[in-house]
Tab-separated table of C-alpha atoms in Angstrom:
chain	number	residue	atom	x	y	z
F	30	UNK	CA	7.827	105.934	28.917
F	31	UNK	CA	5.852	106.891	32.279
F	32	UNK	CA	7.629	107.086	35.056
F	33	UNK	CA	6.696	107.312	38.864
F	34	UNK	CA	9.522	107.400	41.864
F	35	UNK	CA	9.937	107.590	45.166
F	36	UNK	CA	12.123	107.102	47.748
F	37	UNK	CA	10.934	103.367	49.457
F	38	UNK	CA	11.755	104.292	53.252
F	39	UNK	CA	10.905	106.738	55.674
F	40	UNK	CA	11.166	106.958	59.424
F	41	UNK	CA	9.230	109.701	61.287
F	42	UNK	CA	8.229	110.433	65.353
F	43	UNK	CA	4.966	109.611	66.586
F	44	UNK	CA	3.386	113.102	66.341
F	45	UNK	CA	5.766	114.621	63.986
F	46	UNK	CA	4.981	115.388	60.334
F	47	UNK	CA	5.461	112.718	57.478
F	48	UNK	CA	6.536	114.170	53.869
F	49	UNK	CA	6.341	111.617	51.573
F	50	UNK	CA	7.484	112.828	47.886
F	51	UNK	CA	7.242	111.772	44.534
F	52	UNK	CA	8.323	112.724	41.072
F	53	UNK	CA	7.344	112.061	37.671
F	54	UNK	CA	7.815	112.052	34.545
F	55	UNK	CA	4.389	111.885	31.933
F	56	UNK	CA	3.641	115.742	31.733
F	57	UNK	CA	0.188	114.911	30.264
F	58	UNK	CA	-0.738	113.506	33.582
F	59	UNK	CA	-4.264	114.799	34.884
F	60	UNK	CA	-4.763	113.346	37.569
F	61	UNK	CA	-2.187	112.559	40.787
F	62	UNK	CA	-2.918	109.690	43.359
F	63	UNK	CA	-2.013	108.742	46.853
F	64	UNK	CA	-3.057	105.743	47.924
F	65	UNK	CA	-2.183	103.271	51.307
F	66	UNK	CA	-1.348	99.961	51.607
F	67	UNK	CA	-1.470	98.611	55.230
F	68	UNK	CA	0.140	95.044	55.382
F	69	UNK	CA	-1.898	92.093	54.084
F	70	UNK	CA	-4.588	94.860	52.608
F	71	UNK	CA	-5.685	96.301	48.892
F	72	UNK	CA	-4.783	99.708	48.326
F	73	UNK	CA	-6.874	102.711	49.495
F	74	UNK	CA	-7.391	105.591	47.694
F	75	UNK	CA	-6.209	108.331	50.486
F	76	UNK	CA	-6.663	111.362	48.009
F	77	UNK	CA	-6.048	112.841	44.501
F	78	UNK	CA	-5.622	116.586	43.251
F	79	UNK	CA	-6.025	117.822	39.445
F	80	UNK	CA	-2.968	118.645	37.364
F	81	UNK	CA	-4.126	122.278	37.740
F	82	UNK	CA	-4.190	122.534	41.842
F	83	UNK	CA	-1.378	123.371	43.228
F	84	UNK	CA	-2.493	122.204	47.438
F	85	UNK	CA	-5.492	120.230	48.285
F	86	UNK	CA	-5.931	119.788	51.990
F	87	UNK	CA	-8.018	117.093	53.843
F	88	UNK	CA	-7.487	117.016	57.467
F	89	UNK	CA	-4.316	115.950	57.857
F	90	UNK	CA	-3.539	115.703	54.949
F	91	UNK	CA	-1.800	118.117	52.364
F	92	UNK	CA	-1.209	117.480	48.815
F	93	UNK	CA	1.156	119.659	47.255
F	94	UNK	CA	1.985	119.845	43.481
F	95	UNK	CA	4.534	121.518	41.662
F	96	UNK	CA	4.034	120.928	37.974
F	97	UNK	CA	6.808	122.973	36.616
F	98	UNK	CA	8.991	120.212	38.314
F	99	UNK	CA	6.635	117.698	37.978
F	100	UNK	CA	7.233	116.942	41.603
F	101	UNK	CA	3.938	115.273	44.526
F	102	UNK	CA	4.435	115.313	48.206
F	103	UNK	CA	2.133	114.284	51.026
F	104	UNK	CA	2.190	115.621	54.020
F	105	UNK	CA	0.642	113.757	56.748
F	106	UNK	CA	0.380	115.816	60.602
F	107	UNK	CA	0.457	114.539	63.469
F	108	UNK	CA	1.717	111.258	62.678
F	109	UNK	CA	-0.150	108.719	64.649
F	110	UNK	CA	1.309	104.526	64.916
F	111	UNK	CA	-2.072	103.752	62.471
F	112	UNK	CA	-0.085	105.500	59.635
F	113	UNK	CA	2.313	103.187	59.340
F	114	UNK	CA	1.755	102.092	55.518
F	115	UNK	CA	3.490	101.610	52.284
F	116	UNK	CA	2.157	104.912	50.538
F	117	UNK	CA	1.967	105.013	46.236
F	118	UNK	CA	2.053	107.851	44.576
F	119	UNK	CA	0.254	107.409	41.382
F	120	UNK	CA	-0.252	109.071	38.327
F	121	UNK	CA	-3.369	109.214	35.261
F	122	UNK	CA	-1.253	109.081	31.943
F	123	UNK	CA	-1.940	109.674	28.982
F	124	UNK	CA	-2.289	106.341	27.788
F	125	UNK	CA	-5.599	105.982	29.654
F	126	UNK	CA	-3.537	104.128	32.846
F	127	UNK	CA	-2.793	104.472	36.244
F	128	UNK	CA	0.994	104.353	36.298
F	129	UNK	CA	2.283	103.714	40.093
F	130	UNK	CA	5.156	104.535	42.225
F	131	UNK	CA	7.330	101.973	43.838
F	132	UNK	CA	5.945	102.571	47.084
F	133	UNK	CA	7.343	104.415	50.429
F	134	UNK	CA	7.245	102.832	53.557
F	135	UNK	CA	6.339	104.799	56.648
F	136	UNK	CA	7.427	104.009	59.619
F	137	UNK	CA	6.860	105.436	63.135
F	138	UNK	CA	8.545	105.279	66.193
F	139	UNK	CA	7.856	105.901	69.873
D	13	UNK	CA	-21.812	95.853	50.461
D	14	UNK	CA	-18.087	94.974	49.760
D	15	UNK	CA	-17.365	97.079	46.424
D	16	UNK	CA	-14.833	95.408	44.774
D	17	UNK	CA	-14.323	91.398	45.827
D	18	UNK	CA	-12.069	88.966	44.708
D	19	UNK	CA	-12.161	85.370	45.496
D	20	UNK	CA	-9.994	83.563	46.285
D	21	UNK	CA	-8.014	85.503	48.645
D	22	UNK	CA	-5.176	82.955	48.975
D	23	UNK	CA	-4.341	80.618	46.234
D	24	UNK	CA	-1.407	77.429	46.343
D	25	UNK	CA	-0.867	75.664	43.777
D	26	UNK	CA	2.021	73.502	41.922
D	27	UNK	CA	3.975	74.446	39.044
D	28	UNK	CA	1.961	73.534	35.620
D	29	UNK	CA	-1.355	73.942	36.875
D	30	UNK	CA	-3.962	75.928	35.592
D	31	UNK	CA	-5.908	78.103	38.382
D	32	UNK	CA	-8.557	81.370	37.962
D	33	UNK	CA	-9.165	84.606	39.739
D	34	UNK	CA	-12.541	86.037	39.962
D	35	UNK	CA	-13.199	89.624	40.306
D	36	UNK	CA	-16.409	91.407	40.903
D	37	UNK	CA	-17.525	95.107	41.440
D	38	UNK	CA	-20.649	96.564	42.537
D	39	UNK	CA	-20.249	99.640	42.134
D	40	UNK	CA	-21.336	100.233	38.302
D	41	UNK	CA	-18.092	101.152	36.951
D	42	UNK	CA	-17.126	100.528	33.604
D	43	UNK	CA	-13.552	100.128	33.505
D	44	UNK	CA	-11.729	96.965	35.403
D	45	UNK	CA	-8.209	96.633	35.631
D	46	UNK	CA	-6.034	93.635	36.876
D	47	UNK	CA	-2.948	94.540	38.680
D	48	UNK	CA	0.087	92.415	39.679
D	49	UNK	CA	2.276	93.266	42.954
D	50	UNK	CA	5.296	91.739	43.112
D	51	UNK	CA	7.400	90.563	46.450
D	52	UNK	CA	9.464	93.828	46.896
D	53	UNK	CA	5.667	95.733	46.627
D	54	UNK	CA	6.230	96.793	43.110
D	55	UNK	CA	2.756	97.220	41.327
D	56	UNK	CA	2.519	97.045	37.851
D	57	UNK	CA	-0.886	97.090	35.473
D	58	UNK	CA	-1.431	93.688	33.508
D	59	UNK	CA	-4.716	94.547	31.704
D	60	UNK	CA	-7.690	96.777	31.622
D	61	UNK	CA	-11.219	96.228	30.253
D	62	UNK	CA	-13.933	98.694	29.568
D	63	UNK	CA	-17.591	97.555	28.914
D	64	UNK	CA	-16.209	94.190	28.270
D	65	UNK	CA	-13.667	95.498	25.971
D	66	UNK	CA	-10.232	94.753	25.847
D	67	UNK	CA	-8.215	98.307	26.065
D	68	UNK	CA	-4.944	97.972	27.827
D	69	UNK	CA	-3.061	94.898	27.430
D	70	UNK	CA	0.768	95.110	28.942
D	71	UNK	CA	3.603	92.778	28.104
D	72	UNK	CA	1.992	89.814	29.964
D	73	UNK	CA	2.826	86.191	28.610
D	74	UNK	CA	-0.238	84.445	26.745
D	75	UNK	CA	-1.043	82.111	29.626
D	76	UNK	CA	-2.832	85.274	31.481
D	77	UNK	CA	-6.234	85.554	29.766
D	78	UNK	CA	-8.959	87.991	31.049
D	79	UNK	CA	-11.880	87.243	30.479
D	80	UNK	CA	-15.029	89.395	31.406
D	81	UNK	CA	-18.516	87.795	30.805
D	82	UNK	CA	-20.051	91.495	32.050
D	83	UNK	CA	-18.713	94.888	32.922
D	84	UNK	CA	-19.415	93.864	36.826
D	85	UNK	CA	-16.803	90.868	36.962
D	86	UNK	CA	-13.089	90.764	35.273
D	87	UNK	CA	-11.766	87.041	35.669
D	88	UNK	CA	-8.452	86.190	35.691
D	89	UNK	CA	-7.323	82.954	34.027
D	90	UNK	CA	-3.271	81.926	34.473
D	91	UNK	CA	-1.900	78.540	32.407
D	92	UNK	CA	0.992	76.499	33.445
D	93	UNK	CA	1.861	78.119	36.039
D	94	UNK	CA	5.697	79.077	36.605
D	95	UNK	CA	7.523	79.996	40.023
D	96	UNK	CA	7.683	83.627	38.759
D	97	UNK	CA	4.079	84.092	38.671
D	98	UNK	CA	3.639	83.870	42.825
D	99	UNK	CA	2.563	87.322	43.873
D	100	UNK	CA	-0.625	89.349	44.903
D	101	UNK	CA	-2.905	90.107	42.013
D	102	UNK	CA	-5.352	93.130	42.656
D	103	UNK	CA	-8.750	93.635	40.774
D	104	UNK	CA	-9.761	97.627	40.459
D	105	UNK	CA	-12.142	99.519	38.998
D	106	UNK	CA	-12.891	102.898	37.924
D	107	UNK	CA	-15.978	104.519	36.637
D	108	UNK	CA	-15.958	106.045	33.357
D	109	UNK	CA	-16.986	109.629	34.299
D	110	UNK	CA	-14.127	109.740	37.077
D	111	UNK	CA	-10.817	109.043	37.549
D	112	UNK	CA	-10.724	107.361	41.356
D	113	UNK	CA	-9.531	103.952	40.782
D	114	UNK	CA	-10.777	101.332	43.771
D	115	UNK	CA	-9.220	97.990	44.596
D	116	UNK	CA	-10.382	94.978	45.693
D	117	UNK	CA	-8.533	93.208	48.635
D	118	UNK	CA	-5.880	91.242	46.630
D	119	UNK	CA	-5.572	87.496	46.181
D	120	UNK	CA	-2.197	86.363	47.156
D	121	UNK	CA	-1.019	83.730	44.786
D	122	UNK	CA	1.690	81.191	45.532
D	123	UNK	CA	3.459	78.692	42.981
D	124	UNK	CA	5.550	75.933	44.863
């Protein structure tokens, strides 16, 4: 069946870039999600790119996609103490669903 | 102008009760989905209604019934409830034209 994963931790500097990546597995996917979860909160739709884009860029954000390996990283600059989150990577499947990642957790230090 | 509410946002109850989650979006979408998110942040799709319609129904146990009396509110009705049903439950919706998917603010359910 669909599958989303990711790895669930991650530990950047204040100021540094965050790469958060993600891999899966429904080819048919047309759509590719990132959303954030701060603590206590819904989820919040950060960005998405089309199965045919290969980079979509929105401030500091940069979504790449590499279909052949069916592989979804965000890259977040200038990481600021606000971005600490739990980010999803998501996919559209083919079965008309929003299939989700297990979540990463960002976290920043001084 | 909240677009997609749920009420309540906390919920305790006992074991063997029967509680409800409403859900309600303003935003004119046609497709509303009820999500599960377990302790460890894992969040997995329970059901999805179009225009009222039942369309995606995952391997939930019988006491979870939707219910959606219009295509603005998706209601969330849970039966005996069981220790393993404590978790945060998230109403979304998506238009039918798009493919964003919005969430409302979760309602945090706890069995005791």
């Amino acid at each position: 069946g669909e599958d989303v994963e990711q790895s669930l931790f991650l530990s950047v500097r204040e100021g540094d870039s965050s790469v958060i990546n993600c891999t899966y597995t429904d080819s048919s996917s047309t759509y590719l999600y990132w959303y954030k979860q701060e603590p206590g909160a819904g989820l919040q739709l950060l960005t998405y790119i089309f199965s045919n884009m290969d980079m979509k860029q929105d401030q500091r954000l940069t979504v790449l996609l590499n279909k052949k390996d069916k592989h979804l990283s965000l890259r977040i600059a200038d990481t600021q103490t606000g971005d600490s989150a739990i980010y999803f990577c998501a996919g559209y499947s083919s079965a008309s669903k929003i299939i989700f990642g297990s979540g990463t957790r960002l976290s920043i230090r001084p | 102008d909240t677009a997609v509410s749920q009420t309540p946002k906390y919920l305790v109850t006992q074991m063997g009760n029967d509680k409800s989650i409403k859900c309600e979006q303003n935003l004119g979408h046609d497709t509303m989905y009820w999500y599960k998110q377990d302790s460890k942040k894992f969040l997995k799709i329970m059901f999805s209604y179009n225009n009222k319609e039942l369309i995606i129904n995952e391997t939930v146990p019988n006491r979870f019934s939707p219910k959606s009396p219009d295509k603005a509110h998706l209601n969330l009705h849970i039966n005996s409830l069981e220790l393993g049903d404590s978790a945060v439950y998230f109403c979304a919706s998506t238009p039918t034209s798009g493919y964003e998917q919005y969430f409302g603010p979760g309602t945090r359910l706890t069995v005791t």
